[in-house]
């Protein structure tokens, strides 16, 4: 079975000190780097917002295309990343799920490359990781989330745990990094 690692929105603006920082988001960089060697394919997504979007009515301005905040952090290994899917690119779309990418069709890309299992990591558990994992399961991929390589925003206490429950309910399996590395 061909397996792909999918890195969701591991971008500067979501790390401590960023415009929309995920608490302890930087802690996942090392696990994500270690995981990459264990997969046939490594893919990633980026929030890639225009400067003017309705998305910023709900959230602080973040990941504006072409800015430092929208880039991957320096410590993230990118040598195995084969494709980056850009989402939230319009004036009115939130782009939580990588399956909403506008520069390529993620479902088709995975099918064309024979991927059957998608392992999702990145930021944030309770938004884009959850949306991407649930959409992957709905699209028929065997889908996994690795808790050691995700972090939640937790706007409301417990949002991260609720996200794990929602993913499980959708058929996503939560798997420890120890089972892979």
CSV table of N, CA and C in Angstrom, one decimal:
chain,number,residue,atom,x,y,z
A,1,UNK,N,0.8,-1.2,0.0
A,1,UNK,CA,0.0,0.0,0.0
A,1,UNK,C,0.9,1.2,0.0
A,2,UNK,N,0.6,2.1,-0.9
A,2,UNK,CA,1.4,3.4,-1.0
A,2,UNK,C,0.9,4.4,0.0
A,3,UNK,N,1.8,4.9,0.8
A,3,UNK,CA,1.5,5.8,1.9
A,3,UNK,C,2.1,7.2,1.7
A,4,UNK,N,1.3,8.2,2.0
A,4,UNK,CA,1.8,9.6,1.9
A,4,UNK,C,1.7,10.3,3.2
A,5,UNK,N,2.7,11.1,3.5
A,5,UNK,CA,2.6,12.0,4.7
A,5,UNK,C,2.2,13.3,4.2
A,6,UNK,N,1.2,13.9,4.8
A,6,UNK,CA,0.7,15.2,4.4
A,6,UNK,C,0.9,16.2,5.6
A,7,UNK,N,1.7,17.2,5.3
A,7,UNK,CA,2.0,18.3,6.3
A,7,UNK,C,1.1,19.5,6.1
A,8,UNK,N,0.2,19.7,7.0
A,8,UNK,CA,-0.8,20.7,6.9
A,8,UNK,C,-0.3,22.0,7.5
A,9,UNK,N,-0.1,23.1,6.7
A,9,UNK,CA,0.0,24.4,7.1
A,9,UNK,C,1.1,24.7,8.2
A,10,UNK,N,2.2,24.0,8.1
A,10,UNK,CA,3.3,24.2,9.1
A,10,UNK,C,4.1,25.5,8.6
A,11,UNK,N,3.5,26.6,8.9
A,11,UNK,CA,4.0,27.9,8.4
A,11,UNK,C,4.3,28.9,9.6
A,12,UNK,N,5.2,29.8,9.3
A,12,UNK,CA,5.7,30.8,10.3
A,12,UNK,C,4.6,31.5,11.1
A,13,UNK,N,3.5,31.9,10.4
A,13,UNK,CA,2.5,32.6,11.1
A,13,UNK,C,1.7,31.8,12.2
A,14,UNK,N,1.8,30.4,12.1
A,14,UNK,CA,1.2,29.6,13.0
A,14,UNK,C,2.1,29.1,14.1
A,15,UNK,N,3.3,29.5,14.1
A,15,UNK,CA,4.3,29.2,15.1
A,15,UNK,C,4.4,30.3,16.2
A,16,UNK,N,4.9,30.0,17.4
A,16,UNK,CA,5.0,31.0,18.4
A,16,UNK,C,5.7,32.3,17.9
A,17,UNK,N,5.0,33.4,18.2
A,17,UNK,CA,5.5,34.7,17.7
A,17,UNK,C,4.9,35.1,16.4
A,18,UNK,N,4.1,34.1,15.7
A,18,UNK,CA,3.5,34.4,14.5
A,18,UNK,C,2.1,35.1,14.7
A,19,UNK,N,1.5,35.5,13.6
A,19,UNK,CA,0.3,36.3,13.6
A,19,UNK,C,-0.9,35.6,14.2
A,20,UNK,N,-0.9,34.2,14.0
A,20,UNK,CA,-2.0,33.4,14.6
A,20,UNK,C,-1.3,32.1,15.2
A,21,UNK,N,-0.5,32.4,16.2
A,21,UNK,CA,0.3,31.3,16.7
A,21,UNK,C,-0.5,30.2,17.4
A,22,UNK,N,-0.1,29.0,17.1
A,22,UNK,CA,-0.7,27.8,17.7
A,22,UNK,C,0.3,27.5,18.9
A,23,UNK,N,-0.3,27.4,20.1
A,23,UNK,CA,0.6,27.1,21.3
A,23,UNK,C,1.4,25.9,21.0
A,24,UNK,N,2.7,26.0,21.2
A,24,UNK,CA,3.7,24.9,21.1
A,24,UNK,C,3.7,24.3,19.7
A,25,UNK,N,3.3,25.1,18.7
A,25,UNK,CA,3.3,24.6,17.3
A,25,UNK,C,4.7,24.3,16.8
A,26,UNK,N,5.7,25.0,17.3
A,26,UNK,CA,7.1,24.7,16.9
A,26,UNK,C,7.6,23.3,17.4
A,27,UNK,N,6.9,22.7,18.4
A,27,UNK,CA,7.3,21.4,18.9
A,27,UNK,C,7.1,20.3,17.8
A,28,UNK,N,6.3,20.5,16.8
A,28,UNK,CA,6.1,19.4,15.9
A,28,UNK,C,7.1,19.4,14.7
A,29,UNK,N,7.9,20.4,14.6
A,29,UNK,CA,8.9,20.4,13.5
A,29,UNK,C,9.8,19.2,13.5
A,30,UNK,N,10.4,18.9,14.6
A,30,UNK,CA,11.3,17.7,14.7
A,30,UNK,C,10.6,16.4,14.4
A,31,UNK,N,9.4,16.1,15.0
A,31,UNK,CA,8.7,14.9,14.7
A,31,UNK,C,8.4,14.8,13.2
A,32,UNK,N,7.9,15.9,12.6
A,32,UNK,CA,7.6,15.9,11.2
A,32,UNK,C,8.8,15.6,10.3
A,33,UNK,N,9.9,16.2,10.7
A,33,UNK,CA,11.1,15.9,9.9
A,33,UNK,C,11.5,14.4,10.0
A,34,UNK,N,11.4,13.8,11.2
A,34,UNK,CA,11.7,12.4,11.4
A,34,UNK,C,10.8,11.5,10.6
A,35,UNK,N,9.5,11.8,10.6
A,35,UNK,CA,8.5,11.0,9.9
A,35,UNK,C,8.7,10.9,8.4
A,36,UNK,N,9.2,11.9,7.8
A,36,UNK,CA,9.3,12.0,6.3
A,36,UNK,C,10.0,10.8,5.7
A,37,UNK,N,11.0,10.3,6.3
A,37,UNK,CA,11.8,9.2,5.7
A,37,UNK,C,11.0,7.9,5.6
A,38,UNK,N,9.9,7.8,6.3
A,38,UNK,CA,9.1,6.6,6.4
A,38,UNK,C,7.9,6.5,5.4
A,39,UNK,N,7.9,7.4,4.5
A,39,UNK,CA,6.7,7.5,3.6
A,39,UNK,C,7.2,7.5,2.1
A,40,UNK,N,6.3,6.9,1.2
A,40,UNK,CA,6.6,6.9,-0.2
A,40,UNK,C,6.6,8.3,-0.8
A,41,UNK,N,5.7,9.1,-0.2
A,41,UNK,CA,5.5,10.5,-0.8
A,41,UNK,C,5.3,11.4,0.4
A,42,UNK,N,5.8,12.7,0.2
A,42,UNK,CA,5.5,13.7,1.2
A,42,UNK,C,4.9,14.9,0.5
A,43,UNK,N,3.8,15.4,1.0
A,43,UNK,CA,3.1,16.5,0.4
A,43,UNK,C,2.8,17.5,1.5
A,44,UNK,N,2.5,18.7,1.2
A,44,UNK,CA,2.2,19.8,2.2
A,44,UNK,C,1.2,20.7,1.6
A,45,UNK,N,0.6,21.5,2.6
A,45,UNK,CA,-0.3,22.6,2.2
A,45,UNK,C,0.1,23.8,2.9
A,46,UNK,N,-0.3,24.9,2.3
A,46,UNK,CA,-0.1,26.3,2.8
A,46,UNK,C,-1.4,27.0,2.8
A,47,UNK,N,-1.7,27.7,3.8
A,47,UNK,CA,-2.7,28.8,3.8
A,47,UNK,C,-2.0,29.9,2.9
A,48,UNK,N,-2.7,30.4,1.9
A,48,UNK,CA,-2.1,31.3,0.9
A,48,UNK,C,-3.1,32.4,0.6
A,49,UNK,N,-3.4,33.2,1.6
A,49,UNK,CA,-4.4,34.2,1.6
A,49,UNK,C,-4.0,35.4,0.8
A,50,UNK,N,-5.0,36.0,0.1
A,50,UNK,CA,-4.8,37.4,-0.4
A,50,UNK,C,-4.8,38.4,0.7
A,51,UNK,N,-4.3,39.5,0.5
A,51,UNK,CA,-4.2,40.6,1.5
A,51,UNK,C,-5.6,41.0,2.0
A,52,UNK,N,-6.6,40.9,1.1
A,52,UNK,CA,-8.0,41.3,1.4
A,52,UNK,C,-8.9,40.1,1.2
A,53,UNK,N,-9.4,39.5,2.3
A,53,UNK,CA,-10.3,38.4,2.2
A,53,UNK,C,-11.2,38.4,3.4
A,54,UNK,N,-12.4,37.9,3.2
A,54,UNK,CA,-13.4,37.8,4.2
A,54,UNK,C,-13.0,36.9,5.4
A,55,UNK,N,-12.0,36.0,5.1
A,55,UNK,CA,-11.4,35.1,6.1
A,55,UNK,C,-10.9,35.9,7.3
A,56,UNK,N,-10.4,37.1,7.0
A,56,UNK,CA,-9.8,37.9,8.1
A,56,UNK,C,-10.9,38.7,8.9
A,57,UNK,N,-12.1,38.5,8.6
A,57,UNK,CA,-13.2,39.0,9.4
A,57,UNK,C,-13.3,38.1,10.7
A,58,UNK,N,-12.9,36.8,10.5
A,58,UNK,CA,-12.9,35.8,11.6
A,58,UNK,C,-11.6,35.6,12.3
A,59,UNK,N,-10.5,35.9,11.6
A,59,UNK,CA,-9.2,35.6,12.1
A,59,UNK,C,-8.3,36.8,12.0
A,60,UNK,N,-7.2,36.9,12.8
A,60,UNK,CA,-6.2,37.9,12.5
A,60,UNK,C,-5.6,37.7,11.1
A,61,UNK,N,-5.1,38.7,10.6
A,61,UNK,CA,-4.4,38.6,9.3
A,61,UNK,C,-3.2,37.7,9.4
A,62,UNK,N,-3.2,36.6,8.6
A,62,UNK,CA,-2.1,35.6,8.6
A,62,UNK,C,-1.9,35.0,7.3
A,63,UNK,N,-0.7,34.5,7.1
A,63,UNK,CA,-0.3,33.7,5.9
A,63,UNK,C,-0.7,34.4,4.6
A,64,UNK,N,-0.5,35.7,4.5
A,64,UNK,CA,-0.7,36.4,3.3
A,64,UNK,C,0.4,36.0,2.3
A,65,UNK,N,-0.1,35.6,1.1
A,65,UNK,CA,0.8,35.1,0.1
A,65,UNK,C,2.0,36.0,-0.1
A,66,UNK,N,3.2,35.4,-0.2
A,66,UNK,CA,4.4,36.1,-0.5
A,66,UNK,C,5.1,36.7,0.7
A,67,UNK,N,4.5,36.6,1.9
A,67,UNK,CA,5.1,37.1,3.1
A,67,UNK,C,5.8,36.1,3.9
A,68,UNK,N,6.7,36.6,4.8
A,68,UNK,CA,7.4,35.7,5.7
A,68,UNK,C,6.5,34.7,6.5
A,69,UNK,N,5.4,35.3,6.9
A,69,UNK,CA,4.5,34.5,7.7
A,69,UNK,C,3.9,33.3,7.0
A,70,UNK,N,3.8,33.4,5.7
A,70,UNK,CA,3.2,32.4,4.8
A,70,UNK,C,4.2,31.3,4.5
A,71,UNK,N,5.5,31.5,4.8
A,71,UNK,CA,6.5,30.6,4.4
A,71,UNK,C,6.7,29.4,5.4
A,72,UNK,N,7.3,28.3,5.0
A,72,UNK,CA,7.6,27.2,5.9
A,72,UNK,C,8.7,27.7,6.8
A,73,UNK,N,8.8,27.2,8.0
A,73,UNK,CA,9.9,27.6,8.9
A,73,UNK,C,11.2,27.0,8.5
A,74,UNK,N,12.3,27.7,8.8
A,74,UNK,CA,13.6,27.3,8.4
A,74,UNK,C,14.0,25.9,8.8
A,75,UNK,N,13.5,25.5,10.0
A,75,UNK,CA,13.8,24.2,10.5
A,75,UNK,C,13.1,23.0,9.9
A,76,UNK,N,12.1,23.3,9.0
A,76,UNK,CA,11.3,22.2,8.4
A,76,UNK,C,12.1,21.7,7.2
A,77,UNK,N,12.3,20.4,7.2
A,77,UNK,CA,13.0,19.8,6.0
A,77,UNK,C,12.0,19.7,4.9
A,78,UNK,N,12.4,20.2,3.7
A,78,UNK,CA,11.5,20.3,2.5
A,78,UNK,C,12.0,19.4,1.4
A,79,UNK,N,13.2,18.7,1.6
A,79,UNK,CA,13.8,18.0,0.5
A,79,UNK,C,12.9,16.9,-0.1
A,80,UNK,N,12.0,16.3,0.7
A,80,UNK,CA,11.2,15.2,0.2
A,80,UNK,C,9.8,15.7,-0.1
A,81,UNK,N,9.5,16.9,0.1
A,81,UNK,CA,8.1,17.4,-0.3
A,81,UNK,C,8.0,17.5,-1.8
A,82,UNK,N,7.1,16.8,-2.3
A,82,UNK,CA,6.9,16.7,-3.8
A,82,UNK,C,6.0,17.7,-4.4
A,83,UNK,N,5.0,18.2,-3.5
A,83,UNK,CA,4.0,19.1,-4.0
A,83,UNK,C,3.4,19.9,-2.9
A,84,UNK,N,3.2,21.2,-3.1
A,84,UNK,CA,2.6,22.0,-2.1
A,84,UNK,C,1.2,22.5,-2.6
A,85,UNK,N,0.2,22.2,-1.8
A,85,UNK,CA,-1.2,22.6,-2.2
A,85,UNK,C,-1.5,23.9,-1.5
A,86,UNK,N,-2.0,24.9,-2.3
A,86,UNK,CA,-2.3,26.2,-1.8
A,86,UNK,C,-3.8,26.3,-1.6
A,87,UNK,N,-4.2,26.8,-0.4
A,87,UNK,CA,-5.6,26.9,0.0
A,87,UNK,C,-5.9,28.3,0.6
A,88,UNK,N,-7.2,28.6,0.6
A,88,UNK,CA,-7.6,29.9,1.1
A,88,UNK,C,-7.2,31.0,0.2
A,89,UNK,N,-7.1,30.7,-1.1
A,89,UNK,CA,-6.5,31.7,-2.0
A,89,UNK,C,-7.5,32.7,-2.5
A,90,UNK,N,-8.8,32.6,-2.3
A,90,UNK,CA,-9.8,33.5,-2.8
A,90,UNK,C,-10.1,34.6,-1.8
A,91,UNK,N,-11.0,35.4,-2.2
A,91,UNK,CA,-11.4,36.5,-1.4
A,91,UNK,C,-12.5,36.1,-0.4
A,92,UNK,N,-13.1,35.0,-0.6
A,92,UNK,CA,-14.2,34.6,0.3
A,92,UNK,C,-14.1,33.1,0.9
A,93,UNK,N,-13.0,32.4,0.4
A,93,UNK,CA,-12.9,31.0,0.9
A,93,UNK,C,-12.0,30.9,2.1
A,94,UNK,N,-12.4,30.1,3.1
A,94,UNK,CA,-11.5,29.9,4.3
A,94,UNK,C,-10.4,28.9,4.0
A,95,UNK,N,-10.7,27.9,3.2
A,95,UNK,CA,-9.6,26.9,2.8
A,95,UNK,C,-9.1,26.2,4.0
A,96,UNK,N,-10.0,25.6,4.8
A,96,UNK,CA,-9.5,24.8,6.0
A,96,UNK,C,-8.9,23.5,5.5
A,97,UNK,N,-9.6,22.8,4.6
A,97,UNK,CA,-9.1,21.5,4.1
A,97,UNK,C,-8.2,21.6,2.9
A,98,UNK,N,-7.1,20.8,2.9
A,98,UNK,CA,-6.2,20.8,1.8
A,98,UNK,C,-6.9,20.3,0.5
A,99,UNK,N,-8.1,19.6,0.7
A,99,UNK,CA,-8.9,19.2,-0.4
A,99,UNK,C,-9.6,20.3,-1.1
A,100,UNK,N,-9.5,21.5,-0.6
A,100,UNK,CA,-10.0,22.7,-1.2
A,100,UNK,C,-8.9,23.5,-1.9
A,101,UNK,N,-7.7,23.0,-2.0
A,101,UNK,CA,-6.6,23.7,-2.7
A,101,UNK,C,-7.1,24.1,-4.1
A,102,UNK,N,-6.5,25.3,-4.5
A,102,UNK,CA,-6.9,25.8,-5.8
A,102,UNK,C,-5.8,25.7,-6.8
A,103,UNK,N,-4.6,25.3,-6.5
A,103,UNK,CA,-3.6,25.1,-7.5
A,103,UNK,C,-3.5,23.7,-8.0
A,104,UNK,N,-4.2,22.8,-7.4
A,104,UNK,CA,-4.2,21.4,-7.9
A,104,UNK,C,-5.3,20.7,-7.1
A,105,UNK,N,-5.8,19.6,-7.7
A,105,UNK,CA,-6.8,18.8,-7.0
A,105,UNK,C,-6.2,17.7,-6.2
A,106,UNK,N,-6.2,17.8,-4.9
A,106,UNK,CA,-5.5,16.8,-4.0
A,106,UNK,C,-6.0,15.4,-4.2
A,107,UNK,N,-7.3,15.2,-4.3
A,107,UNK,CA,-7.8,13.8,-4.4
A,107,UNK,C,-7.3,13.2,-5.7
A,108,UNK,N,-7.4,13.9,-6.8
A,108,UNK,CA,-6.9,13.4,-8.1
A,108,UNK,C,-5.4,13.1,-8.0
A,109,UNK,N,-4.6,14.0,-7.4
A,109,UNK,CA,-3.2,13.9,-7.3
A,109,UNK,C,-2.8,12.6,-6.6
A,110,UNK,N,-3.5,12.4,-5.5
A,110,UNK,CA,-3.3,11.1,-4.7
A,110,UNK,C,-3.6,9.9,-5.5
A,111,UNK,N,-4.8,9.9,-6.2
A,111,UNK,CA,-5.2,8.8,-7.0
A,111,UNK,C,-4.2,8.5,-8.1
A,112,UNK,N,-3.9,9.5,-8.8
A,112,UNK,CA,-2.9,9.4,-10.0
A,112,UNK,C,-1.6,8.7,-9.5
A,113,UNK,N,-1.2,9.1,-8.3
A,113,UNK,CA,0.1,8.6,-7.8
A,113,UNK,C,-0.1,7.3,-7.0
A,114,UNK,N,-1.3,6.7,-7.0
A,114,UNK,CA,-1.5,5.4,-6.3
A,114,UNK,C,-1.5,5.4,-4.8
A,115,UNK,N,-1.7,6.6,-4.2
A,115,UNK,CA,-1.7,6.7,-2.7
A,115,UNK,C,-3.0,6.1,-2.2
A,116,UNK,N,-2.9,5.2,-1.3
A,116,UNK,CA,-4.1,4.6,-0.6
A,116,UNK,C,-4.3,5.0,0.8
A,117,UNK,N,-3.2,5.4,1.5
A,117,UNK,CA,-3.2,5.8,2.9
A,117,UNK,C,-2.5,7.2,3.0
A,118,UNK,N,-3.3,8.1,3.8
A,118,UNK,CA,-2.8,9.4,4.0
A,118,UNK,C,-2.6,9.6,5.5
A,119,UNK,N,-1.4,10.0,5.9
A,119,UNK,CA,-1.0,10.3,7.3
A,119,UNK,C,-0.9,11.8,7.4
A,120,UNK,N,-1.8,12.4,8.2
A,120,UNK,CA,-1.9,13.8,8.3
A,120,UNK,C,-1.2,14.3,9.6
A,121,UNK,N,-0.4,15.4,9.4
A,121,UNK,CA,0.3,16.0,10.5
A,121,UNK,C,0.2,17.5,10.3
A,122,UNK,N,0.6,18.4,11.3
A,122,UNK,CA,0.6,19.8,11.0
A,122,UNK,C,-0.2,20.6,12.0
A,123,UNK,N,-0.6,21.8,11.5
A,123,UNK,CA,-1.4,22.8,12.3
A,123,UNK,C,-2.6,23.2,11.6
A,124,UNK,N,-3.6,23.5,12.3
A,124,UNK,CA,-3.9,23.2,13.7
A,124,UNK,C,-4.9,22.0,13.8
A,125,UNK,N,-4.7,21.2,14.8
A,125,UNK,CA,-5.5,20.0,15.0
A,125,UNK,C,-7.0,20.3,14.9
A,126,UNK,N,-7.5,21.4,15.5
A,126,UNK,CA,-8.9,21.7,15.6
A,126,UNK,C,-9.5,22.5,14.4
A,127,UNK,N,-8.7,22.7,13.4
A,127,UNK,CA,-9.1,23.4,12.2
A,127,UNK,C,-8.7,22.7,10.9
A,128,UNK,N,-7.5,23.1,10.4
A,128,UNK,CA,-7.1,22.5,9.1
A,128,UNK,C,-6.7,21.1,9.1
A,129,UNK,N,-6.1,20.6,10.2
A,129,UNK,CA,-5.8,19.2,10.3
A,129,UNK,C,-7.1,18.4,10.3
A,130,UNK,N,-8.0,18.8,11.1
A,130,UNK,CA,-9.3,18.1,11.2
A,130,UNK,C,-10.0,18.1,9.9
A,131,UNK,N,-10.1,19.2,9.2
A,131,UNK,CA,-10.8,19.3,8.0
A,131,UNK,C,-10.2,18.5,6.9
A,132,UNK,N,-8.9,18.5,6.8
A,132,UNK,CA,-8.1,17.7,5.8
A,132,UNK,C,-8.3,16.2,6.1
A,133,UNK,N,-8.1,15.8,7.3
A,133,UNK,CA,-8.3,14.4,7.6
A,133,UNK,C,-9.7,13.8,7.4
A,134,UNK,N,-10.7,14.6,7.8
A,134,UNK,CA,-12.1,14.1,7.5
A,134,UNK,C,-12.3,14.1,6.0
A,135,UNK,N,-11.9,15.1,5.3
A,135,UNK,CA,-12.1,15.0,3.8
A,135,UNK,C,-11.4,13.9,3.2
A,136,UNK,N,-10.2,13.5,3.7
A,136,UNK,CA,-9.4,12.4,3.1
A,136,UNK,C,-10.2,11.1,3.4
A,137,UNK,N,-10.7,10.9,4.6
A,137,UNK,CA,-11.5,9.7,4.9
A,137,UNK,C,-12.8,9.7,4.0
A,138,UNK,N,-13.4,10.8,3.8
A,138,UNK,CA,-14.6,10.9,2.9
A,138,UNK,C,-14.3,10.5,1.5
A,139,UNK,N,-13.1,10.9,1.1
A,139,UNK,CA,-12.6,10.6,-0.3
A,139,UNK,C,-12.2,9.2,-0.5
A,140,UNK,N,-12.2,8.4,0.6
A,140,UNK,CA,-11.9,7.0,0.4
A,140,UNK,C,-10.5,6.5,0.8
A,141,UNK,N,-9.7,7.5,1.3
A,141,UNK,CA,-8.3,7.1,1.7
A,141,UNK,C,-8.3,6.6,3.1
A,142,UNK,N,-7.5,5.6,3.3
A,142,UNK,CA,-7.3,5.2,4.7
A,142,UNK,C,-6.5,6.3,5.3
A,143,UNK,N,-7.1,6.9,6.4
A,143,UNK,CA,-6.5,8.2,6.9
A,143,UNK,C,-6.1,8.0,8.4
A,144,UNK,N,-5.0,8.6,8.7
A,144,UNK,CA,-4.4,8.6,10.0
A,144,UNK,C,-4.0,10.0,10.4
A,145,UNK,N,-4.0,10.2,11.7
A,145,UNK,CA,-3.5,11.5,12.3
A,145,UNK,C,-2.5,11.0,13.4
A,146,UNK,N,-1.3,11.7,13.4
A,146,UNK,CA,-0.3,11.4,14.4
A,146,UNK,C,-0.2,12.5,15.4
A,147,UNK,N,-0.7,12.2,16.7
A,147,UNK,CA,-0.8,13.2,17.7
A,147,UNK,C,0.5,13.9,18.1
A,148,UNK,N,1.6,13.2,18.0
A,148,UNK,CA,2.9,13.8,18.3
A,148,UNK,C,3.3,14.9,17.3
A,149,UNK,N,2.6,14.9,16.2
A,149,UNK,CA,3.0,15.8,15.1
A,149,UNK,C,1.9,16.8,14.7
A,150,UNK,N,1.0,17.1,15.7
A,150,UNK,CA,-0.1,18.1,15.5
A,150,UNK,C,-0.2,18.9,16.8
A,151,UNK,N,-0.7,20.1,16.7
A,151,UNK,CA,-1.0,20.9,17.9
A,151,UNK,C,-2.3,21.6,17.6
A,152,UNK,N,-3.1,21.9,18.6
A,152,UNK,CA,-4.4,22.6,18.5
A,152,UNK,C,-4.3,24.1,18.9
A,153,UNK,N,-5.2,24.9,18.3
A,153,UNK,CA,-5.3,26.3,18.7
A,153,UNK,C,-6.0,26.3,20.1
A,154,UNK,N,-7.0,25.5,20.3
A,154,UNK,CA,-7.8,25.4,21.5
A,154,UNK,C,-8.3,26.8,21.9
A,155,UNK,N,-9.0,27.5,20.9
A,155,UNK,CA,-9.7,28.7,21.3
A,155,UNK,C,-10.6,28.6,22.5
A,156,UNK,N,-11.3,27.4,22.5
A,156,UNK,CA,-12.1,27.0,23.6
A,156,UNK,C,-11.3,25.8,24.2
A,157,UNK,N,-11.1,25.8,25.5
A,157,UNK,CA,-10.4,24.6,26.1
A,157,UNK,C,-11.1,23.3,25.7
A,158,UNK,N,-10.3,22.4,25.2
A,158,UNK,CA,-10.8,21.1,24.8
A,158,UNK,C,-11.1,21.0,23.3
A,159,UNK,N,-10.9,22.1,22.5
A,159,UNK,CA,-11.2,22.0,21.1
A,159,UNK,C,-10.4,20.9,20.4
A,160,UNK,N,-9.1,20.8,20.8
A,160,UNK,CA,-8.2,19.8,20.2
A,160,UNK,C,-8.8,18.4,20.5
A,161,UNK,N,-9.2,18.1,21.7
A,161,UNK,CA,-9.7,16.8,22.0
A,161,UNK,C,-11.0,16.5,21.2
A,162,UNK,N,-11.9,17.6,21.1
A,162,UNK,CA,-13.1,17.4,20.3
A,162,UNK,C,-12.8,17.1,18.9
A,163,UNK,N,-11.7,17.7,18.4
A,163,UNK,CA,-11.3,17.5,17.0
A,163,UNK,C,-10.9,16.0,16.8
A,164,UNK,N,-10.2,15.5,17.7
A,164,UNK,CA,-9.8,14.1,17.6
A,164,UNK,C,-11.0,13.2,17.6
A,165,UNK,N,-12.0,13.5,18.5
A,165,UNK,CA,-13.3,12.7,18.5
A,165,UNK,C,-14.0,12.8,17.2
A,166,UNK,N,-14.1,14.0,16.6
A,166,UNK,CA,-14.8,14.2,15.3
A,166,UNK,C,-14.1,13.4,14.2
A,167,UNK,N,-12.7,13.4,14.2
A,167,UNK,CA,-12.0,12.7,13.2
A,167,UNK,C,-12.2,11.2,13.4
A,168,UNK,N,-12.2,10.7,14.6
A,168,UNK,CA,-12.4,9.3,14.8
A,168,UNK,C,-13.8,8.9,14.3
A,169,UNK,N,-14.8,9.7,14.6
A,169,UNK,CA,-16.2,9.5,14.2
A,169,UNK,C,-16.3,9.4,12.7
A,170,UNK,N,-15.4,10.1,12.0
A,170,UNK,CA,-15.4,10.1,10.5
A,170,UNK,C,-14.6,9.0,9.9
A,171,UNK,N,-14.0,8.2,10.8
A,171,UNK,CA,-13.2,7.0,10.3
A,171,UNK,C,-11.7,7.2,10.3
A,172,UNK,N,-11.3,8.3,10.8
A,172,UNK,CA,-9.8,8.6,10.8
A,172,UNK,C,-9.2,7.8,12.0
A,173,UNK,N,-8.1,7.2,11.8
A,173,UNK,CA,-7.4,6.5,12.9
A,173,UNK,C,-6.3,7.4,13.5
A,174,UNK,N,-6.3,7.4,14.8
A,174,UNK,CA,-5.2,8.1,15.5
A,174,UNK,C,-4.1,7.1,15.8
A,175,UNK,N,-2.9,7.4,15.3
A,175,UNK,CA,-1.8,6.4,15.4
A,175,UNK,C,-0.6,7.1,16.0
A,176,UNK,N,0.1,6.4,16.9
A,176,UNK,CA,1.3,6.9,17.5
A,176,UNK,C,2.5,6.9,16.6
A,177,UNK,N,3.3,7.9,16.7
A,177,UNK,CA,4.5,8.0,15.9
A,177,UNK,C,5.4,6.8,16.1
A,178,UNK,N,5.3,6.2,17.3
A,178,UNK,CA,6.1,5.0,17.6
A,178,UNK,C,5.8,3.8,16.7
A,179,UNK,N,4.5,3.8,16.2
A,179,UNK,CA,4.1,2.7,15.3
A,179,UNK,C,4.6,2.9,13.9
A,180,UNK,N,5.2,4.1,13.6
A,180,UNK,CA,5.7,4.3,12.2
A,180,UNK,C,7.3,4.4,12.2
A,181,UNK,N,7.9,5.1,13.2
A,181,UNK,CA,9.3,5.3,13.2
A,181,UNK,C,10.0,4.1,13.9
